[in-house]
CSV table of C-alpha atoms in Angstrom, one decimal:
chain,number,residue,atom,x,y,z
A,1,ALA,CA,83.9,53.0,113.2
A,2,ALA,CA,82.7,56.4,114.4
A,3,GLY,CA,80.7,57.9,117.2
A,4,ILE,CA,79.7,61.1,119.0
A,5,ARG,CA,79.4,61.4,122.7
A,6,ALA,CA,78.3,64.1,125.2
A,7,VAL,CA,80.6,63.8,128.2
A,8,ALA,CA,80.0,65.6,131.5
A,9,GLN,CA,83.1,67.2,132.9
A,10,ALA,CA,81.9,67.2,136.5
A,11,THR,CA,79.0,65.8,138.5
A,12,PHE,CA,75.9,67.7,137.6
A,13,THR,CA,74.4,70.0,140.2
A,14,CYS,CA,72.0,73.0,139.9
A,15,ALA,CA,75.1,75.1,139.2
A,16,VAL,CA,77.3,72.7,137.2
A,17,ASN,CA,76.4,71.2,133.8
A,18,ALA,CA,79.7,71.5,131.8
A,19,THR,CA,79.5,69.0,129.0
A,20,ASP,CA,81.9,68.4,126.1
A,21,LEU,CA,80.8,67.1,122.7
A,22,ILE,CA,83.4,64.5,121.5
A,23,PHE,CA,83.8,63.0,118.0
A,24,TYR,CA,85.4,59.6,117.5
A,25,THR,CA,86.5,58.0,114.2
A,26,GLY,CA,88.7,55.0,113.2
A,27,HIS,CA,90.7,54.5,110.0
A,28,SER,CA,92.1,51.0,110.3
A,29,GLU,CA,91.9,50.9,114.1
A,30,ALA,CA,89.3,51.2,116.8
A,31,ALA,CA,87.5,54.6,116.9
A,32,ALA,CA,89.4,57.2,118.9
A,33,GLU,CA,88.8,60.8,119.8
A,34,ARG,CA,89.5,63.3,117.0
A,35,PHE,CA,87.7,66.5,117.9
A,36,ARG,CA,86.2,67.9,121.0
A,37,PHE,CA,84.0,71.0,121.5
A,38,THR,CA,83.7,72.2,125.1
A,39,SER,CA,81.2,74.2,127.0
A,40,GLN,CA,83.7,77.0,127.1
A,41,ASN,CA,83.9,77.2,123.2
A,42,GLU,CA,87.3,75.5,123.1
A,43,ILE,CA,88.2,73.2,120.2
A,44,GLY,CA,90.4,70.2,121.1
A,45,ILE,CA,92.4,68.3,118.5
A,46,GLY,CA,93.0,64.6,119.3
A,47,GLY,CA,91.9,65.1,122.9
A,48,ALA,CA,92.0,68.0,125.4
A,49,ASN,CA,94.5,69.8,123.2
A,50,TYR,CA,93.3,73.3,122.8
A,51,GLY,CA,96.5,75.0,121.6
A,52,THR,CA,97.8,78.2,123.2
A,53,ASP,CA,96.7,81.8,122.8
A,54,GLY,CA,97.3,83.1,119.3
A,55,GLN,CA,97.7,79.8,117.6
A,56,VAL,CA,95.7,78.8,114.6
A,57,LEU,CA,94.3,75.5,113.3
A,58,THR,CA,96.2,74.4,110.2
A,59,SER,CA,95.8,71.6,107.7
A,60,GLY,CA,98.4,68.8,107.7
A,61,GLY,CA,97.5,68.0,104.1
A,62,ALA,CA,95.9,64.9,102.7
A,63,GLY,CA,96.2,61.9,105.0
A,64,ALA,CA,97.6,64.0,107.9
A,65,ALA,CA,95.8,65.4,111.0
A,66,ALA,CA,95.1,69.1,111.5
A,67,ALA,CA,97.2,70.7,114.3
A,68,TRP,CA,97.5,73.9,116.3
A,69,GLU,CA,100.4,76.0,115.1
A,70,ASP,CA,101.8,79.4,115.8
A,71,ALA,CA,100.1,82.1,113.7
A,72,GLY,CA,102.3,83.7,111.0
A,73,ALA,CA,104.6,80.7,110.5
A,74,SER,CA,104.9,81.9,106.9
A,75,GLY,CA,104.9,85.4,105.4
A,76,SER,CA,104.9,87.4,108.7
A,77,LEU,CA,106.9,90.2,110.2
A,78,VAL,CA,109.0,89.6,113.2
A,79,LEU,CA,110.1,92.7,115.2
A,80,ILE,CA,113.9,92.9,115.4
A,81,GLY,CA,114.0,96.2,117.3
A,82,THR,CA,112.8,99.8,117.6
A,83,ALA,CA,114.7,102.9,118.3
A,84,THR,CA,112.9,106.0,119.5
A,85,GLY,CA,114.1,109.6,119.4
A,86,ALA,CA,115.0,111.1,122.7
A,87,SER,CA,116.1,114.6,123.6
A,88,CYS,CA,119.0,115.8,121.4
A,89,ALA,CA,119.5,112.4,119.7
A,90,SER,CA,121.3,112.8,116.4
A,91,THR,CA,120.7,109.2,115.1
A,92,LEU,CA,118.3,106.3,115.4
A,93,THR,CA,120.0,102.9,115.1
A,94,VAL,CA,118.5,99.3,115.3
A,95,THR,CA,120.9,96.4,115.7
A,96,GLY,CA,120.4,92.6,115.7
A,97,LEU,CA,120.0,91.9,112.0
A,98,SER,CA,121.4,88.6,110.8
A,99,ASP,CA,121.2,86.0,108.1
A,100,THR,CA,118.1,84.6,109.9
A,101,TYR,CA,116.1,86.7,107.4
A,102,ALA,CA,117.0,87.6,103.8
A,103,LEU,CA,114.5,90.5,103.7
A,104,TYR,CA,113.8,93.2,106.3
A,105,ALA,CA,111.1,95.8,106.5
A,106,ILE,CA,112.1,99.2,107.8
A,107,ALA,CA,109.4,101.5,109.2
A,108,ILE,CA,110.1,105.2,109.8
A,109,THR,CA,107.5,107.3,111.6
A,110,ASP,CA,107.4,110.9,112.9
A,111,PHE,CA,111.0,111.5,111.7
A,112,VAL,CA,111.3,115.3,112.2
A,113,PRO,CA,114.5,117.4,112.4
A,114,ASP,CA,115.1,120.1,114.9
A,115,SER,CA,115.9,122.6,112.1
A,116,ASP,CA,114.3,123.2,108.7
A,117,GLY,CA,116.3,122.6,105.5
A,118,ILE,CA,118.0,119.3,106.4
A,119,ILE,CA,118.2,116.1,104.3
A,120,PRO,CA,117.3,112.7,105.9
A,121,ILE,CA,119.7,109.9,105.2
A,122,LEU,CA,120.2,106.2,105.9
A,123,ARG,CA,123.3,104.1,106.5
A,124,LEU,CA,124.0,100.4,107.1
A,125,GLY,CA,126.6,98.7,109.2
A,126,ASP,CA,128.1,95.4,110.2
A,127,SER,CA,129.7,94.1,113.4
A,128,GLY,CA,132.5,96.6,112.9
A,129,GLY,CA,130.2,99.6,113.0
A,130,VAL,CA,128.1,101.9,110.8
A,131,ASP,CA,129.6,102.5,107.4
A,132,SER,CA,130.1,106.1,106.1
A,133,GLY,CA,133.0,105.9,103.7
A,134,ALA,CA,133.2,108.3,100.8
A,135,CYS,CA,132.0,105.8,98.2
A,136,ASP,CA,130.1,103.3,100.4
A,137,TYR,CA,126.7,103.8,98.9
A,138,ALA,CA,124.9,104.3,95.5
A,139,TYR,CA,121.3,105.5,95.3
A,140,HIS,CA,118.6,107.1,93.2
A,141,THR,CA,116.1,109.1,95.1
A,142,GLY,CA,113.1,110.4,93.1
A,143,LYS,CA,111.4,113.6,94.1
A,144,LEU,CA,107.7,114.3,93.6
A,145,SER,CA,105.6,117.2,94.8
A,146,ALA,CA,101.9,117.8,95.3
A,147,GLY,CA,102.5,121.2,93.8
A,148,SER,CA,104.1,120.1,90.5
A,149,ALA,CA,103.7,117.4,87.8
A,150,SER,CA,107.4,117.3,87.1
A,151,TYR,CA,109.9,114.6,88.2
A,152,ALA,CA,113.4,115.1,89.5
A,153,ALA,CA,115.9,112.9,91.3
A,154,ASP,CA,119.1,113.0,93.3
A,155,VAL,CA,121.6,110.3,92.3
A,156,SER,CA,125.0,109.1,93.3
A,157,ALA,CA,127.2,106.1,92.4
A,158,GLY,CA,129.4,106.7,95.4
A,159,ASP,CA,128.4,108.6,98.6
A,160,THR,CA,128.7,108.4,102.4
A,161,GLU,CA,124.9,107.6,102.8
A,162,ILE,CA,121.6,107.0,101.0
A,163,TRP,CA,119.4,110.1,100.7
A,164,LEU,CA,115.8,109.3,101.8
A,165,ALA,CA,114.5,112.6,100.5
A,166,GLY,CA,115.8,115.0,98.0
A,167,GLN,CA,114.3,118.0,99.7
A,168,ALA,CA,114.3,119.5,103.1
A,169,VAL,CA,111.9,118.3,105.8
A,170,GLY,CA,109.8,120.7,107.9
A,171,THR,CA,109.9,120.9,111.7
A,172,THR,CA,106.5,122.3,112.8
A,173,GLY,CA,103.3,120.5,113.7
A,174,GLY,CA,102.1,118.1,110.9
A,175,GLU,CA,105.4,118.2,109.1
A,176,GLY,CA,108.2,115.5,109.0
A,177,LEU,CA,108.9,112.3,107.2
A,178,GLY,CA,107.7,108.7,107.3
A,179,GLY,CA,107.4,105.6,105.2
A,180,MET,CA,108.5,102.1,104.6
A,181,LEU,CA,111.7,100.7,103.1
A,182,TRP,CA,112.8,97.2,102.3
A,183,LEU,CA,116.3,95.8,102.9
A,184,ASN,CA,117.4,92.8,100.9
A,185,ARG,CA,120.2,91.3,103.1
A,186,PRO,CA,122.1,88.6,101.4
A,187,ALA,CA,124.3,86.3,103.5
A,188,ALA,CA,127.9,87.4,103.9
A,189,SER,CA,130.2,86.5,101.1
A,190,SER,CA,127.3,85.6,98.8
A,191,GLY,CA,128.6,87.9,96.1
A,192,SER,CA,125.4,90.1,96.3
A,193,TYR,CA,125.3,93.6,97.8
A,194,PRO,CA,122.7,94.7,100.4
A,195,THR,CA,120.0,96.8,98.7
A,196,ILE,CA,117.4,99.3,99.9
A,197,SER,CA,114.1,100.2,98.2
A,198,GLY,CA,110.9,101.8,99.1
A,199,THR,CA,108.7,104.9,99.3
A,200,LEU,CA,108.5,107.8,101.8
A,201,MET,CA,106.3,110.8,102.4
A,202,SER,CA,107.5,114.1,103.7
A,203,ILE,CA,106.1,117.6,104.4
A,204,ASP,CA,108.4,120.4,103.9
A,205,GLY,CA,108.7,123.8,105.7
A,206,CYS,CA,106.1,125.3,103.5
A,207,THR,CA,103.6,122.4,104.4
A,208,THR,CA,103.9,121.0,100.8
A,209,SER,CA,103.5,117.3,100.6
A,210,ARG,CA,106.3,115.5,98.8
A,211,GLY,CA,106.8,111.8,97.8
A,212,ASN,CA,110.1,110.0,97.5
A,213,THR,CA,111.0,106.8,95.8
A,214,VAL,CA,114.3,105.4,97.0
A,215,PHE,CA,116.5,102.6,95.7
A,216,GLY,CA,120.1,102.2,96.6
A,217,MET,CA,122.8,99.8,97.8
A,218,ARG,CA,125.9,99.3,99.9
A,219,ASN,CA,128.8,99.1,97.5
A,220,ALA,CA,130.2,96.1,99.2
A,221,ASP,CA,129.4,92.5,100.1
A,222,ILE,CA,128.9,93.0,103.9
A,223,ALA,CA,126.9,91.1,106.5
A,224,VAL,CA,124.4,93.9,107.6
A,225,THR,CA,123.7,93.8,111.4
A,226,GLN,CA,122.4,97.4,111.8
A,227,VAL,CA,120.4,100.1,110.2
A,228,GLN,CA,120.7,103.8,111.0
A,229,ILE,CA,118.8,106.9,110.0
A,230,LEU,CA,119.7,110.5,110.8
A,231,TYR,CA,119.6,114.0,109.3
A,232,ALA,CA,122.7,115.4,107.5
A,233,SER,CA,123.2,117.7,110.4
A,234,GLY,CA,121.6,118.6,113.7
A,235,THR,CA,119.3,116.5,115.9
A,236,ILE,CA,116.0,114.7,115.8
A,237,GLN,CA,112.8,115.8,117.6
A,238,ASP,CA,111.4,113.6,120.3
A,239,GLY,CA,109.0,110.8,119.2
A,240,ALA,CA,110.7,109.8,116.0
A,241,LYS,CA,110.7,106.0,115.6
A,242,LEU,CA,112.7,103.5,113.6
A,243,SER,CA,111.4,99.9,113.6
A,244,VAL,CA,113.0,96.9,111.8
A,245,TYR,CA,111.2,93.7,111.1
A,246,GLY,CA,112.4,90.4,109.7
A,247,VAL,CA,110.2,89.0,106.9
A,248,THR,CA,109.5,85.2,107.0
A,249,ASN,CA,108.8,83.7,103.6
């Protein structure tokens, strides 16, 4: 059984003529409402069920009804936190990471030092604080320049931090550092170490554009709860931003 009905939503007047178009079907039962299109461009599923702002219509698969669901239920980014540089800040730190997500995206923007010639670095931490022991990190940071076809790198098997760029970052207008990193955060005691990888772009004090490929790790099996960026010395200019997102997959 099936049917289509036009149903007035109020008594018609010269100013009121709201009408819904309703579709009915039956499988092994009497026909019932399945879809509704309203005069306000709403779509109802199984009745006057229009979902909420931001939801999307998803398939339930063969033999199952479609439904409204939150957008990005798979493969989306969920903001964990943002730290913004303020006057005389020496570090940017985002906390709140957990084993809810195994992968995190780390976005760095407008990261400019107060003095030329300083190296940007990254550290990780757990509930006990940010780690900066003498052999806590290993990394390989590749260095590329728009002014040269050669490749160089800074490497360490044991250091107090991970270098984000192997060259100094400029301080004047248009200079600074930004880019995207990925943190693979295994659950604590999994036997796997937290790792960092990604690419960044910086402009040095001579306005030369430089690219950096970074991969590194924390040389221990820790439950990462925080990410910190800073310069090897000095402070950060206002407007720098560190944002961390959990990746659903």
